[in-house]
Short mmCIF file of C-alpha atoms in Angstrom, two decimals:
data_model
loop_
_atom_site.label_atom_id
_atom_site.label_comp_id
_atom_site.label_asym_id
_atom_site.label_seq_id
_atom_site.Cartn_x
_atom_site.Cartn_y
_atom_site.Cartn_z
CA MET A 1 297.12 -14.35 21.08
CA GLN A 2 297.38 -17.51 19.91
CA LYS A 3 299.71 -19.31 22.39
CA GLY A 4 302.20 -20.92 20.39
CA GLN A 5 303.34 -19.70 16.73
CA LEU A 6 306.42 -19.62 14.57
CA ILE A 7 306.76 -16.07 12.60
CA PHE A 8 309.88 -16.56 10.01
CA ILE A 9 310.54 -12.58 8.77
CA GLY A 10 312.71 -11.94 6.73
CA LEU A 11 315.11 -9.30 7.60
CA GLY A 12 315.60 -8.07 3.71
CA LEU A 13 319.00 -7.25 2.20
CA TYR A 14 321.90 -5.28 4.23
CA ASP A 15 321.26 -3.88 7.06
CA GLU A 16 318.57 -3.75 10.15
CA THR A 17 317.06 -0.60 8.67
CA ASP A 18 315.93 -2.85 6.28
CA LEU A 19 313.22 -3.97 8.95
CA SER A 20 310.16 -3.57 8.30
CA VAL A 21 307.60 -1.50 10.34
CA LYS A 22 305.32 -4.96 10.35
CA ALA A 23 308.52 -6.83 10.81
CA ILE A 24 309.29 -5.18 14.01
CA GLN A 25 305.40 -4.83 15.21
CA GLU A 26 305.66 -8.82 15.26
CA ILE A 27 308.54 -9.21 17.23
CA LYS A 28 307.22 -6.96 19.19
CA THR A 29 304.50 -10.02 20.21
CA CYS A 30 306.80 -12.53 20.22
CA ASP A 31 307.70 -14.07 23.42
CA PHE A 32 311.19 -15.15 21.74
CA VAL A 33 313.58 -14.66 19.02
CA TYR A 34 316.00 -16.75 17.09
CA ALA A 35 318.03 -16.30 13.57
CA GLU A 36 320.11 -17.92 11.51
CA PHE A 37 322.76 -15.67 8.85
CA TYR A 38 324.09 -18.43 6.98
CA THR A 39 321.98 -18.66 4.56
CA SER A 40 321.75 -15.37 3.74
CA SER A 41 324.04 -12.81 5.40
CA LEU A 42 323.79 -8.96 6.25
CA MET A 43 326.62 -7.30 5.10
CA GLY A 44 325.40 -3.81 6.68
CA THR A 45 325.00 -4.77 10.67
CA THR A 46 325.37 -6.54 13.40
CA LYS A 47 323.17 -8.87 15.71
CA ASP A 48 323.59 -5.77 18.50
CA ARG A 49 322.48 -3.67 15.76
CA ILE A 50 319.64 -5.88 15.51
CA GLU A 51 318.84 -6.45 18.80
CA HIS A 52 318.62 -2.77 19.64
CA ILE A 53 316.31 -1.65 16.83
CA ILE A 54 313.76 -5.19 17.48
CA GLY A 55 314.34 -4.46 21.40
CA LYS A 56 314.96 -7.85 22.10
CA PRO A 57 317.49 -10.27 22.51
CA ILE A 58 318.66 -12.80 19.65
CA GLN A 59 319.21 -16.41 19.75
CA LEU A 60 321.33 -17.22 17.10
CA LEU A 61 321.33 -20.16 15.36
CA SER A 62 324.16 -22.87 13.96
CA ARG A 63 323.75 -24.50 10.42
CA GLU A 64 323.22 -27.08 12.91
CA GLU A 65 321.30 -25.65 15.34
CA THR A 66 319.09 -24.69 12.86
CA GLU A 67 318.70 -27.97 10.74
CA ASN A 68 318.09 -30.22 13.72
CA ASN A 69 315.55 -28.08 14.39
CA GLU A 70 313.71 -29.69 17.93
CA ASN A 71 313.98 -27.41 19.98
CA ILE A 72 312.96 -24.41 18.26
CA LEU A 73 309.49 -26.86 17.29
CA LYS A 74 309.11 -27.34 21.26
CA ARG A 75 309.09 -23.58 22.13
CA ALA A 76 307.45 -22.65 19.27
CA GLU A 77 304.51 -25.24 20.38
CA ASN A 78 304.44 -23.04 23.51
CA GLU A 79 305.29 -19.49 22.81
CA ALA A 80 305.53 -17.70 19.59
CA VAL A 81 308.62 -17.83 18.13
CA ALA A 82 310.05 -15.53 15.74
CA PHE A 83 313.07 -17.19 13.47
CA LEU A 84 314.81 -14.46 11.63
CA VAL A 85 316.17 -14.72 7.99
CA GLY A 86 318.36 -12.59 5.85
CA GLY A 87 316.66 -11.15 2.69
CA ASP A 88 312.97 -13.18 1.98
CA PRO A 89 311.77 -16.16 4.09
CA MET A 90 311.52 -19.37 3.35
CA THR A 91 314.29 -19.30 0.08
CA ALA A 92 316.25 -22.13 1.70
CA THR A 93 315.32 -25.92 1.80
CA THR A 94 315.71 -25.83 5.48
CA HIS A 95 313.27 -22.81 6.52
CA LEU A 96 311.16 -24.82 4.29
CA ASP A 97 310.99 -28.12 6.38
CA LEU A 98 310.84 -26.04 9.54
CA ARG A 99 307.56 -24.75 8.29
CA LEU A 100 306.25 -27.70 7.37
CA SER A 101 307.46 -30.02 10.40
CA ALA A 102 305.73 -26.61 12.80
CA ILE A 103 302.30 -27.05 10.85
CA LYS A 104 302.45 -31.19 11.01
CA ARG A 105 302.33 -30.20 14.73
CA GLY A 106 300.10 -27.19 14.88
CA ILE A 107 301.88 -25.40 15.33
CA PRO A 108 300.57 -21.71 13.43
CA THR A 109 302.99 -19.89 11.10
CA ARG A 110 303.29 -17.33 9.33
CA ILE A 111 305.19 -15.24 6.69
CA ILE A 112 306.46 -11.79 7.10
CA HIS A 113 308.05 -10.78 3.71
CA SER A 114 311.26 -8.21 2.59
CA SER A 115 313.45 -7.24 0.16
CA SER A 116 315.31 -10.45 -1.84
CA ILE A 117 318.67 -10.02 -3.67
CA VAL A 118 316.51 -11.32 -6.80
CA THR A 119 314.22 -8.40 -7.20
CA ALA A 120 317.17 -5.99 -5.89
CA VAL A 121 319.21 -7.05 -8.57
CA PRO A 122 317.45 -6.52 -11.37
CA GLY A 123 316.62 -3.74 -10.64
CA LEU A 124 319.48 -1.85 -9.39
CA LEU A 125 320.74 -2.71 -12.94
CA GLY A 126 317.46 -2.02 -14.82
CA LEU A 127 317.40 -4.76 -15.85
CA GLN A 128 313.65 -6.04 -16.40
CA ASN A 129 312.32 -9.07 -14.20
CA TYR A 130 309.44 -10.77 -16.19
CA LYS A 131 313.30 -11.41 -18.37
CA PHE A 132 315.09 -13.24 -16.10
CA GLY A 133 314.97 -16.63 -16.48
CA ARG A 134 315.79 -19.36 -13.86
CA THR A 135 318.47 -18.60 -11.39
CA THR A 136 321.43 -20.50 -10.16
CA THR A 137 324.17 -20.59 -7.23
CA LEU A 138 328.22 -20.58 -8.23
CA ALA A 139 329.56 -23.02 -5.23
CA TYR A 140 333.17 -23.15 -4.27
CA PRO A 141 334.41 -26.28 -5.34
CA GLU A 142 335.95 -28.88 -3.51
CA LYS A 143 337.99 -32.03 -3.70
CA ASN A 144 336.37 -33.87 -6.30
CA TYR A 145 333.58 -31.21 -6.54
CA PHE A 146 332.98 -29.03 -9.37
CA PRO A 147 329.60 -29.25 -10.51
CA VAL A 148 329.07 -27.44 -13.81
CA SER A 149 325.09 -26.88 -13.50
CA PRO A 150 325.59 -23.47 -13.63
CA TYR A 151 326.90 -23.40 -16.54
CA HIS A 152 324.30 -25.72 -18.18
CA ILE A 153 321.57 -23.01 -16.84
CA ILE A 154 323.41 -19.82 -18.30
CA LYS A 155 323.22 -21.73 -21.88
CA GLU A 156 319.69 -22.72 -21.01
CA ASN A 157 319.03 -18.93 -20.30
CA LYS A 158 320.57 -17.34 -22.86
CA GLU A 159 319.32 -19.83 -25.48
CA ARG A 160 315.48 -18.16 -25.00
CA GLY A 161 318.11 -14.77 -24.64
CA LEU A 162 316.81 -14.86 -20.94
CA HIS A 163 319.54 -12.78 -17.91
CA THR A 164 320.55 -15.24 -15.38
CA LEU A 165 320.79 -13.83 -11.79
CA VAL A 166 324.10 -16.33 -10.58
CA LEU A 167 324.11 -15.60 -6.86
CA LEU A 168 327.32 -16.50 -5.10
CA ASP A 169 328.23 -19.04 -2.12
CA ILE A 170 328.37 -17.72 1.29
CA GLN A 171 330.14 -20.08 4.01
CA ALA A 172 329.08 -17.75 6.70
CA GLU A 173 330.79 -20.17 9.28
CA LYS A 174 334.05 -19.14 7.73
CA LYS A 175 333.50 -15.24 7.31
CA ARG A 176 333.98 -16.70 3.92
CA TYR A 177 331.88 -15.05 0.61
CA MET A 178 332.66 -15.46 -2.61
CA THR A 179 333.90 -12.63 -4.61
CA ALA A 180 332.81 -11.64 -8.53
CA ASN A 181 336.41 -12.41 -9.47
CA GLU A 182 335.79 -15.87 -7.89
CA GLY A 183 332.59 -16.41 -9.79
CA LEU A 184 333.73 -15.47 -12.90
CA GLN A 185 336.76 -17.11 -12.91
CA LEU A 186 334.84 -20.62 -12.05
CA LEU A 187 332.22 -19.63 -15.02
CA LEU A 188 335.54 -19.43 -17.34
CA GLN A 189 336.65 -22.80 -15.79
CA MET A 190 333.27 -24.71 -16.29
CA GLU A 191 333.53 -23.50 -20.05
CA GLN A 192 336.98 -25.10 -19.97
CA LYS A 193 335.45 -28.08 -18.92
CA VAL A 194 331.68 -28.31 -20.71
CA GLU A 195 332.81 -26.87 -23.92
CA GLU A 196 330.01 -25.30 -25.30
CA LYS A 197 331.23 -21.68 -25.94
CA ILE A 198 328.59 -20.48 -23.75
CA ILE A 199 331.42 -17.88 -21.78
CA ASN A 200 334.59 -16.30 -22.40
CA ASP A 201 336.68 -13.43 -21.51
CA THR A 202 335.05 -11.26 -24.08
CA THR A 203 331.61 -12.27 -22.62
CA VAL A 204 329.97 -9.27 -21.10
CA ALA A 205 328.34 -10.27 -17.56
CA CYS A 206 327.25 -7.56 -14.64
CA VAL A 207 328.46 -7.37 -11.33
CA VAL A 208 325.87 -5.84 -8.14
CA ALA A 209 328.40 -5.54 -4.71
CA ARG A 210 326.96 -5.11 -1.64
CA ALA A 211 323.02 -4.22 -2.98
CA GLY A 212 320.51 -2.32 -0.62
CA SER A 213 323.06 -0.62 0.53
CA LYS A 214 323.31 3.22 0.11
CA ASN A 215 326.10 2.94 -2.43
CA PRO A 216 325.78 -0.21 -4.39
CA PHE A 217 329.15 -0.71 -6.71
CA LEU A 218 327.29 -1.30 -10.10
CA ARG A 219 329.57 -2.75 -13.67
CA ALA A 220 328.48 -4.25 -16.74
CA ASP A 221 331.71 -5.24 -18.47
CA THR A 222 333.70 -7.89 -20.56
CA ILE A 223 334.63 -10.84 -17.76
CA LYS A 224 337.97 -10.08 -18.61
CA SER A 225 337.93 -6.18 -17.91
CA LEU A 226 335.39 -6.75 -14.96
CA GLN A 227 338.24 -9.60 -13.45
CA SER A 228 340.44 -6.77 -13.13
CA ILE A 229 338.25 -4.55 -10.76
CA ASP A 230 338.19 -4.75 -6.85
CA PHE A 231 334.17 -4.78 -5.69
CA GLY A 232 335.08 -4.42 -2.35
CA PRO A 233 333.04 -5.86 0.79
CA PRO A 234 331.15 -8.65 0.28
CA LEU A 235 328.25 -9.64 -1.06
CA HIS A 236 328.69 -9.48 -4.83
CA THR A 237 326.02 -10.87 -7.10
CA ILE A 238 326.47 -11.34 -11.09
CA VAL A 239 324.19 -11.33 -13.85
CA ILE A 240 325.02 -12.86 -16.81
CA PRO A 241 322.54 -10.99 -19.56
CA GLY A 242 320.72 -13.01 -22.63
CA ASN A 243 319.40 -10.35 -25.08
CA LEU A 244 318.83 -6.39 -23.93
CA HIS A 245 316.18 -4.12 -24.94
CA PHE A 246 317.30 -0.94 -25.75
CA MET A 247 316.13 0.73 -22.77
CA GLU A 248 318.21 -1.96 -20.94
CA LEU A 249 321.59 -1.86 -22.55
CA GLU A 250 321.56 2.71 -22.07
CA ALA A 251 320.46 1.60 -18.37
CA LEU A 252 323.77 -1.11 -18.55
CA VAL A 253 325.47 1.96 -19.88
CA THR A 254 324.02 5.29 -18.24
CA ILE A 255 323.78 2.89 -14.79
CA ALA A 256 326.63 0.46 -14.49
CA GLY A 257 329.03 2.10 -17.23
CA LEU A 258 329.12 -0.66 -19.92
CA PRO A 259 331.05 0.86 -22.31
CA ASN A 260 329.40 2.30 -25.58
CA LYS A 261 331.79 0.43 -27.71
CA ILE A 262 330.44 -2.98 -26.07
CA ALA A 263 327.15 -1.71 -26.03
CA GLU A 264 327.06 -0.72 -30.04
CA THR A 265 328.15 -4.30 -31.09
CA MET A 266 325.29 -5.70 -28.88
CA GLN A 267 322.59 -3.64 -30.15
CA LYS A 268 320.14 -5.26 -32.10
CA PRO A 269 319.57 -4.47 -35.67
CA MET B 1 322.40 16.78 2.01
CA GLN B 2 322.33 17.34 -2.06
CA LYS B 3 320.05 19.64 -3.44
CA GLY B 4 318.24 17.79 -6.19
CA GLN B 5 318.13 13.92 -5.92
CA LEU B 6 315.06 11.42 -6.61
CA ILE B 7 314.42 8.82 -4.87
CA PHE B 8 312.63 5.52 -5.74
CA ILE B 9 311.51 3.52 -2.60
CA GLY B 10 309.24 0.22 -2.92
CA LEU B 11 305.71 0.26 -0.32
CA GLY B 12 306.23 -3.62 -0.30
CA LEU B 13 303.48 -6.15 -0.52
CA TYR B 14 300.20 -5.45 1.11
CA ASP B 15 299.79 -2.30 3.81
CA GLU B 16 302.21 0.94 5.05
CA THR B 17 303.91 -1.41 7.73
CA ASP B 18 305.60 -3.05 4.82
CA LEU B 19 307.64 -0.11 4.46
CA SER B 20 310.94 -0.46 5.98
CA VAL B 21 312.09 2.15 8.65
CA LYS B 22 315.10 2.93 6.35
CA ALA B 23 312.57 3.52 3.22
CA ILE B 24 310.66 5.43 6.07
CA GLN B 25 314.12 7.47 7.29
CA GLU B 26 314.85 8.35 4.08
CA ILE B 27 311.27 9.85 2.58
CA LYS B 28 311.89 11.84 6.09
CA THR B 29 314.62 13.09 4.34
CA CYS B 30 312.97 14.23 1.05
CA ASP B 31 311.20 17.92 0.20
CA PHE B 32 308.47 16.33 -1.49
CA VAL B 33 306.62 12.56 -1.81
CA TYR B 34 305.24 11.88 -5.43
CA ALA B 35 303.70 8.01 -5.62
CA GLU B 36 302.29 6.03 -8.60
CA PHE B 37 299.38 3.11 -7.55
CA TYR B 38 298.97 2.05 -11.38
CA THR B 39 301.40 -0.18 -11.85
CA SER B 40 300.19 -1.72 -9.20
CA SER B 41 298.81 -2.00 -6.06
CA LEU B 42 298.56 -2.49 -1.92
CA MET B 43 294.48 -3.41 -1.46
CA GLY B 44 295.75 -3.09 2.78
CA THR B 45 295.72 0.45 2.76
CA THR B 46 295.81 3.68 1.69
CA LYS B 47 296.68 6.90 0.47
CA ASP B 48 295.97 8.60 3.50
CA ARG B 49 297.22 5.71 5.47
CA ILE B 50 301.16 5.80 4.27
CA GLU B 51 300.72 9.41 4.46
CA HIS B 52 299.90 9.25 8.24
CA ILE B 53 302.97 6.71 8.91
CA ILE B 54 305.22 8.56 6.55
CA GLY B 55 303.93 11.83 8.46
CA LYS B 56 304.22 13.62 4.67
CA PRO B 57 301.53 13.97 1.90
CA ILE B 58 302.17 11.92 -0.97
CA GLN B 59 300.89 13.31 -4.61
CA LEU B 60 299.97 10.65 -6.52
CA LEU B 61 300.39 10.81 -9.58
CA SER B 62 297.89 9.24 -13.00
CA ARG B 63 299.88 6.98 -15.97
CA GLU B 64 299.70 9.78 -17.63
CA GLU B 65 301.63 12.02 -15.19
CA THR B 66 304.34 9.18 -14.66
CA GLU B 67 304.68 9.37 -18.50
CA ASN B 68 305.64 12.34 -19.07
CA ASN B 69 307.71 12.59 -16.68
CA GLU B 70 308.77 16.52 -17.33
CA ASN B 71 307.08 17.87 -13.69
CA ILE B 72 308.57 15.23 -11.44
CA LEU B 73 312.35 15.83 -13.07
CA LYS B 74 311.97 19.76 -13.17
CA ARG B 75 311.19 19.21 -9.32
CA ALA B 76 314.04 16.21 -8.18
CA GLU B 77 316.40 18.98 -9.98
CA ASN B 78 316.31 21.21 -7.10
CA GLU B 79 314.67 18.78 -4.42
CA ALA B 80 314.93 15.91 -3.14
CA VAL B 81 311.87 13.32 -4.31
CA ALA B 82 310.93 10.74 -3.09
CA PHE B 83 309.14 8.28 -5.77
CA LEU B 84 306.94 5.88 -3.92
CA VAL B 85 306.23 2.36 -5.89
CA GLY B 86 304.21 -0.65 -4.92
CA GLY B 87 306.12 -3.61 -4.32
CA ASP B 88 309.94 -3.22 -5.02
CA PRO B 89 310.94 -0.51 -7.59
CA MET B 90 312.11 -0.33 -11.27
CA THR B 91 309.98 -3.32 -12.04
CA ALA B 92 307.59 -1.76 -14.47
CA THR B 93 309.41 0.40 -17.44
CA THR B 94 308.10 3.56 -16.89
CA HIS B 95 310.00 3.60 -13.55
CA LEU B 96 313.29 2.51 -15.77
CA ASP B 97 312.53 5.45 -18.09
CA LEU B 98 312.47 7.99 -14.85
CA ARG B 99 315.63 7.36 -13.67
CA LEU B 100 317.19 7.57 -16.92
CA SER B 101 316.02 10.37 -17.62
CA ALA B 102 317.08 11.82 -14.14
CA ILE B 103 320.36 10.21 -14.80
CA LYS B 104 320.78 12.21 -18.23
CA ARG B 105 319.90 15.50 -16.43
CA GLY B 106 322.45 14.72 -13.47
CA ILE B 107 320.07 14.26 -10.49
CA PRO B 108 321.23 11.78 -8.46
CA THR B 109 318.89 8.62 -8.33
CA ARG B 110 318.98 5.73 -5.44
CA ILE B 111 316.65 2.71 -4.66
CA ILE B 112 314.82 1.70 -1.72
CA HIS B 113 313.84 -1.94 -2.06
CA SER B 114 311.12 -3.55 -0.61
CA SER B 115 309.04 -6.76 -0.73
CA SER B 116 308.16 -8.44 -3.88
CA ILE B 117 305.38 -11.15 -4.77
CA VAL B 118 308.11 -12.38 -7.19
CA THR B 119 309.41 -13.48 -4.37
CA ALA B 120 306.83 -14.13 -1.73
CA VAL B 121 304.89 -16.61 -3.75
CA PRO B 122 306.56 -18.91 -4.00
CA GLY B 123 307.67 -19.10 -0.42
CA LEU B 124 304.00 -19.10 0.50
CA LEU B 125 303.76 -21.49 -1.62
CA GLY B 126 306.92 -23.04 -0.11
CA LEU B 127 308.03 -23.59 -3.63
CA GLN B 128 311.95 -23.74 -4.30
CA ASN B 129 312.69 -19.91 -6.12
CA TYR B 130 315.77 -21.15 -8.56
CA LYS B 131 312.98 -23.57 -9.15
CA PHE B 132 311.16 -20.91 -10.62
CA GLY B 133 311.20 -20.21 -15.22
CA ARG B 134 310.29 -16.37 -16.54
CA THR B 135 307.67 -14.70 -15.32
CA THR B 136 304.90 -13.81 -17.33
CA THR B 137 301.35 -11.39 -17.30
CA LEU B 138 297.85 -12.33 -18.34
CA ALA B 139 296.47 -9.07 -20.00
CA TYR B 140 292.56 -8.92 -19.96
CA PRO B 141 291.94 -9.50 -23.28
CA GLU B 142 290.56 -6.71 -25.62
CA LYS B 143 288.94 -6.30 -29.03
CA ASN B 144 291.58 -8.13 -31.63
CA TYR B 145 293.84 -8.23 -28.90
CA PHE B 146 294.72 -11.48 -27.68
CA PRO B 147 298.14 -12.06 -26.88
CA VAL B 148 299.15 -16.01 -25.97
CA SER B 149 302.88 -15.37 -25.43
CA PRO B 150 302.15 -16.24 -21.51
CA TYR B 151 301.27 -19.53 -22.59
CA HIS B 152 304.39 -19.83 -24.52
CA ILE B 153 306.34 -19.05 -21.49
CA ILE B 154 304.53 -22.01 -19.40
CA LYS B 155 304.99 -24.43 -22.62
CA GLU B 156 309.39 -23.36 -22.02
CA ASN B 157 309.22 -23.53 -18.59
CA LYS B 158 307.45 -26.46 -18.27
CA GLU B 159 309.11 -28.69 -21.00
CA ARG B 160 312.03 -27.48 -18.61
CA GLY B 161 310.36 -28.94 -15.23
CA LEU B 162 310.71 -24.96 -13.42
CA HIS B 163 307.56 -23.45 -12.13
CA THR B 164 306.06 -20.16 -13.65
CA LEU B 165 304.95 -17.56 -11.67
CA VAL B 166 301.65 -15.94 -13.88
CA LEU B 167 301.09 -11.72 -12.65
CA LEU B 168 297.16 -11.22 -12.79
CA ASP B 169 296.87 -7.60 -15.21
CA ILE B 170 296.41 -4.84 -12.70
CA GLN B 171 293.91 -1.72 -14.17
CA ALA B 172 293.67 0.74 -11.25
CA GLU B 173 292.78 3.47 -13.08
CA LYS B 174 289.07 1.50 -13.10
CA LYS B 175 289.50 -0.59 -10.55
CA ARG B 176 289.56 -3.74 -12.58
CA TYR B 177 291.84 -6.42 -10.71
CA MET B 178 292.43 -9.89 -13.09
CA THR B 179 290.94 -12.70 -10.64
CA ALA B 180 293.16 -16.14 -10.39
CA ASN B 181 289.07 -17.38 -12.10
CA GLU B 182 289.61 -15.14 -15.00
CA GLY B 183 293.58 -15.90 -15.51
CA LEU B 184 292.58 -19.54 -15.37
CA GLN B 185 289.57 -19.24 -17.80
CA LEU B 186 292.33 -17.04 -19.95
CA LEU B 187 294.84 -20.03 -20.16
CA LEU B 188 292.36 -22.61 -20.56
CA GLN B 189 291.48 -20.09 -23.78
CA MET B 190 295.07 -19.82 -24.92
CA GLU B 191 295.18 -23.73 -25.28
CA GLN B 192 291.91 -24.02 -27.51
CA LYS B 193 293.84 -21.33 -29.31
CA VAL B 194 297.43 -22.94 -29.40
CA GLU B 195 296.42 -26.10 -28.81
CA GLU B 196 299.54 -27.41 -27.58
CA LYS B 197 298.61 -29.75 -25.18
CA ILE B 198 299.78 -27.69 -21.93
CA ILE B 199 296.96 -26.28 -20.09
CA ASN B 200 293.48 -28.03 -19.24
CA ASP B 201 291.06 -28.59 -17.07
CA THR B 202 293.13 -31.53 -14.93
CA THR B 203 296.85 -29.39 -14.81
CA VAL B 204 297.07 -28.99 -11.37
CA ALA B 205 297.88 -25.08 -10.89
CA CYS B 206 298.42 -22.88 -7.72
CA VAL B 207 296.74 -19.42 -6.52
CA VAL B 208 297.91 -17.14 -3.53
CA ALA B 209 295.28 -14.51 -2.43
CA ARG B 210 296.28 -11.39 -1.23
CA ALA B 211 300.20 -12.04 -0.79
CA GLY B 212 301.92 -9.96 2.50
CA SER B 213 298.26 -9.74 4.42
CA LYS B 214 298.22 -11.38 7.77
CA ASN B 215 296.12 -14.42 6.33
CA PRO B 216 296.84 -14.87 2.68
CA PHE B 217 294.25 -17.52 1.12
CA LEU B 218 296.06 -20.61 -0.99
CA ARG B 219 295.13 -22.91 -2.91
CA ALA B 220 296.36 -25.44 -5.02
CA ASP B 221 294.89 -28.05 -6.85
CA THR B 222 292.95 -28.27 -10.62
CA ILE B 223 291.96 -25.60 -12.46
CA LYS B 224 288.70 -26.85 -12.89
CA SER B 225 288.47 -27.30 -8.82
CA LEU B 226 289.81 -24.50 -8.77
CA GLN B 227 287.80 -22.21 -10.88
CA SER B 228 285.32 -22.86 -8.64
CA ILE B 229 286.65 -21.10 -5.60
CA ASP B 230 286.29 -17.61 -4.92
CA PHE B 231 289.37 -16.65 -3.90
CA GLY B 232 288.04 -13.21 -2.10
CA PRO B 233 289.84 -9.54 -2.64
CA PRO B 234 293.19 -8.66 -4.69
CA LEU B 235 295.55 -8.86 -5.59
CA HIS B 236 295.64 -13.13 -6.82
CA THR B 237 297.99 -14.84 -8.35
CA ILE B 238 298.39 -18.11 -10.22
CA VAL B 239 301.46 -20.63 -10.04
CA ILE B 240 301.82 -22.98 -12.33
CA PRO B 241 304.11 -25.43 -11.40
CA GLY B 242 306.60 -27.58 -13.21
CA ASN B 243 308.43 -30.49 -11.62
CA LEU B 244 307.38 -30.77 -8.23
CA HIS B 245 310.45 -31.58 -5.16
CA PHE B 246 309.18 -34.35 -2.62
CA MET B 247 309.59 -31.40 0.01
CA GLU B 248 307.54 -28.71 -2.42
CA LEU B 249 305.13 -31.22 -3.26
CA GLU B 250 304.43 -31.84 0.40
CA ALA B 251 304.84 -28.31 0.99
CA LEU B 252 301.80 -27.68 -1.62
CA VAL B 253 299.44 -31.06 0.35
CA THR B 254 300.33 -29.17 3.96
CA ILE B 255 300.14 -25.59 3.25
CA ALA B 256 297.65 -25.10 0.08
CA GLY B 257 295.22 -27.95 -0.01
CA LEU B 258 296.40 -30.11 -2.95
CA PRO B 259 294.24 -33.24 -2.13
CA ASN B 260 296.62 -36.33 -1.84
CA LYS B 261 295.23 -38.12 -4.64
CA ILE B 262 296.61 -35.59 -6.88
CA ALA B 263 299.25 -35.80 -4.76
CA GLU B 264 300.36 -38.70 -5.76
CA THR B 265 299.61 -38.93 -8.75
CA MET B 266 302.48 -36.40 -9.34
CA GLN B 267 305.17 -38.05 -7.65
CA LYS B 268 308.20 -38.69 -8.98
CA PRO B 269 308.69 -42.40 -8.41
#
């Protein structure tokens, strides 16, 4: 085995059993295991349970420790290091930055892939992946900070008949996970700000809660109706559908409880 | 455990070790295991090796047997049935059709997610997932059949500065897998047909071969240069990049061998 190396390993969607056999085999060959849970969080497990299934201790890294990656790189120069992240690795710029820094130092890197919200949510809802446009993320607004770019991305996709996957802010350090209700409220606020008539409370949206769990909660309805629903524990994800193929529409009715009355109005002639 | 049920289980990207612990646990509780390998193929394994790791025999289904799904449904009414597919399940309309038919008969269905080319390829290349537009697929042309929709999707994405994931045709029954070279040639032919000046042999493209394997082959270069490369065994995937964030550009140079001379011309001022 090479002396030093850095292996980015995806933990998948929800709990420790989403780890692949390959991921566990790779981790067993590693001398040291880091993990960061702030760019993506596995809600169905704990650090202890992941350590139990991989049979090794994990050093959990904060945002700062991940971004100031000198210690990780120093170690990876001489040891086989595993870097665990939720979902499929390399979605966060920080991971790419770490990988490029490693390569520049001559440290071999590899990626072990895993399940991701990006394909799981369309699959759960019965929406076709190739009909999705650009993905967007809703961030918690802050004083003098209320980005409306997600609104424009939804508009751009809708104009092309494409669905939009809307990921919701994760502030793991604060144990703060944006709910679908908060996300839908933000979209309505963006409408009030931008006023291009893309979203109102009769707009149909889809919500998926706890993708990857044994019983994910799915619901498609008007934003007004969705806002009154308690979707339960995080993570939540929103999809704003574009034009629906008849089978996709049937899926939203059959799988996500879209009321027939609304489905009829969405049926293409 | 419920009497009858149908569980869609993703096999992941490349070999039998891409199966998750959860997938194997679920399969062990099932009475019968079907698989179809024609919508997506795992090139790094065999039916025997998958049967070995799951500890159960698999009945492999042809396209016809999957589409005429009466037998699968009949069985799932009374037994716990696993339906294995490559990648993350539900990407093919056939799978959705099967799931909806099952639900209509009152058969409980679930999905066990896995790794997918849709997030793996961007991650391997160091391209940001949220900067991808709509995904497209290149099909082998046939007599009087040469669809140019992929060309229009690439154009639409490029106009918005977005990357395009270009999946390549799989004709598993014929053991025919489109190579990146064939795919790039088709794109140039579409340009000759549509003439909207989106693609020529100096256009930069990225090729990923054998995503999910231990040593995937990555290369970013002009289409002309890429066409002279032998990317080896399938599966191959193409990405046509849009505007590149500086770190994405650095990644294509560092990870995918994009010549610096070309990278400089792509650097945003």
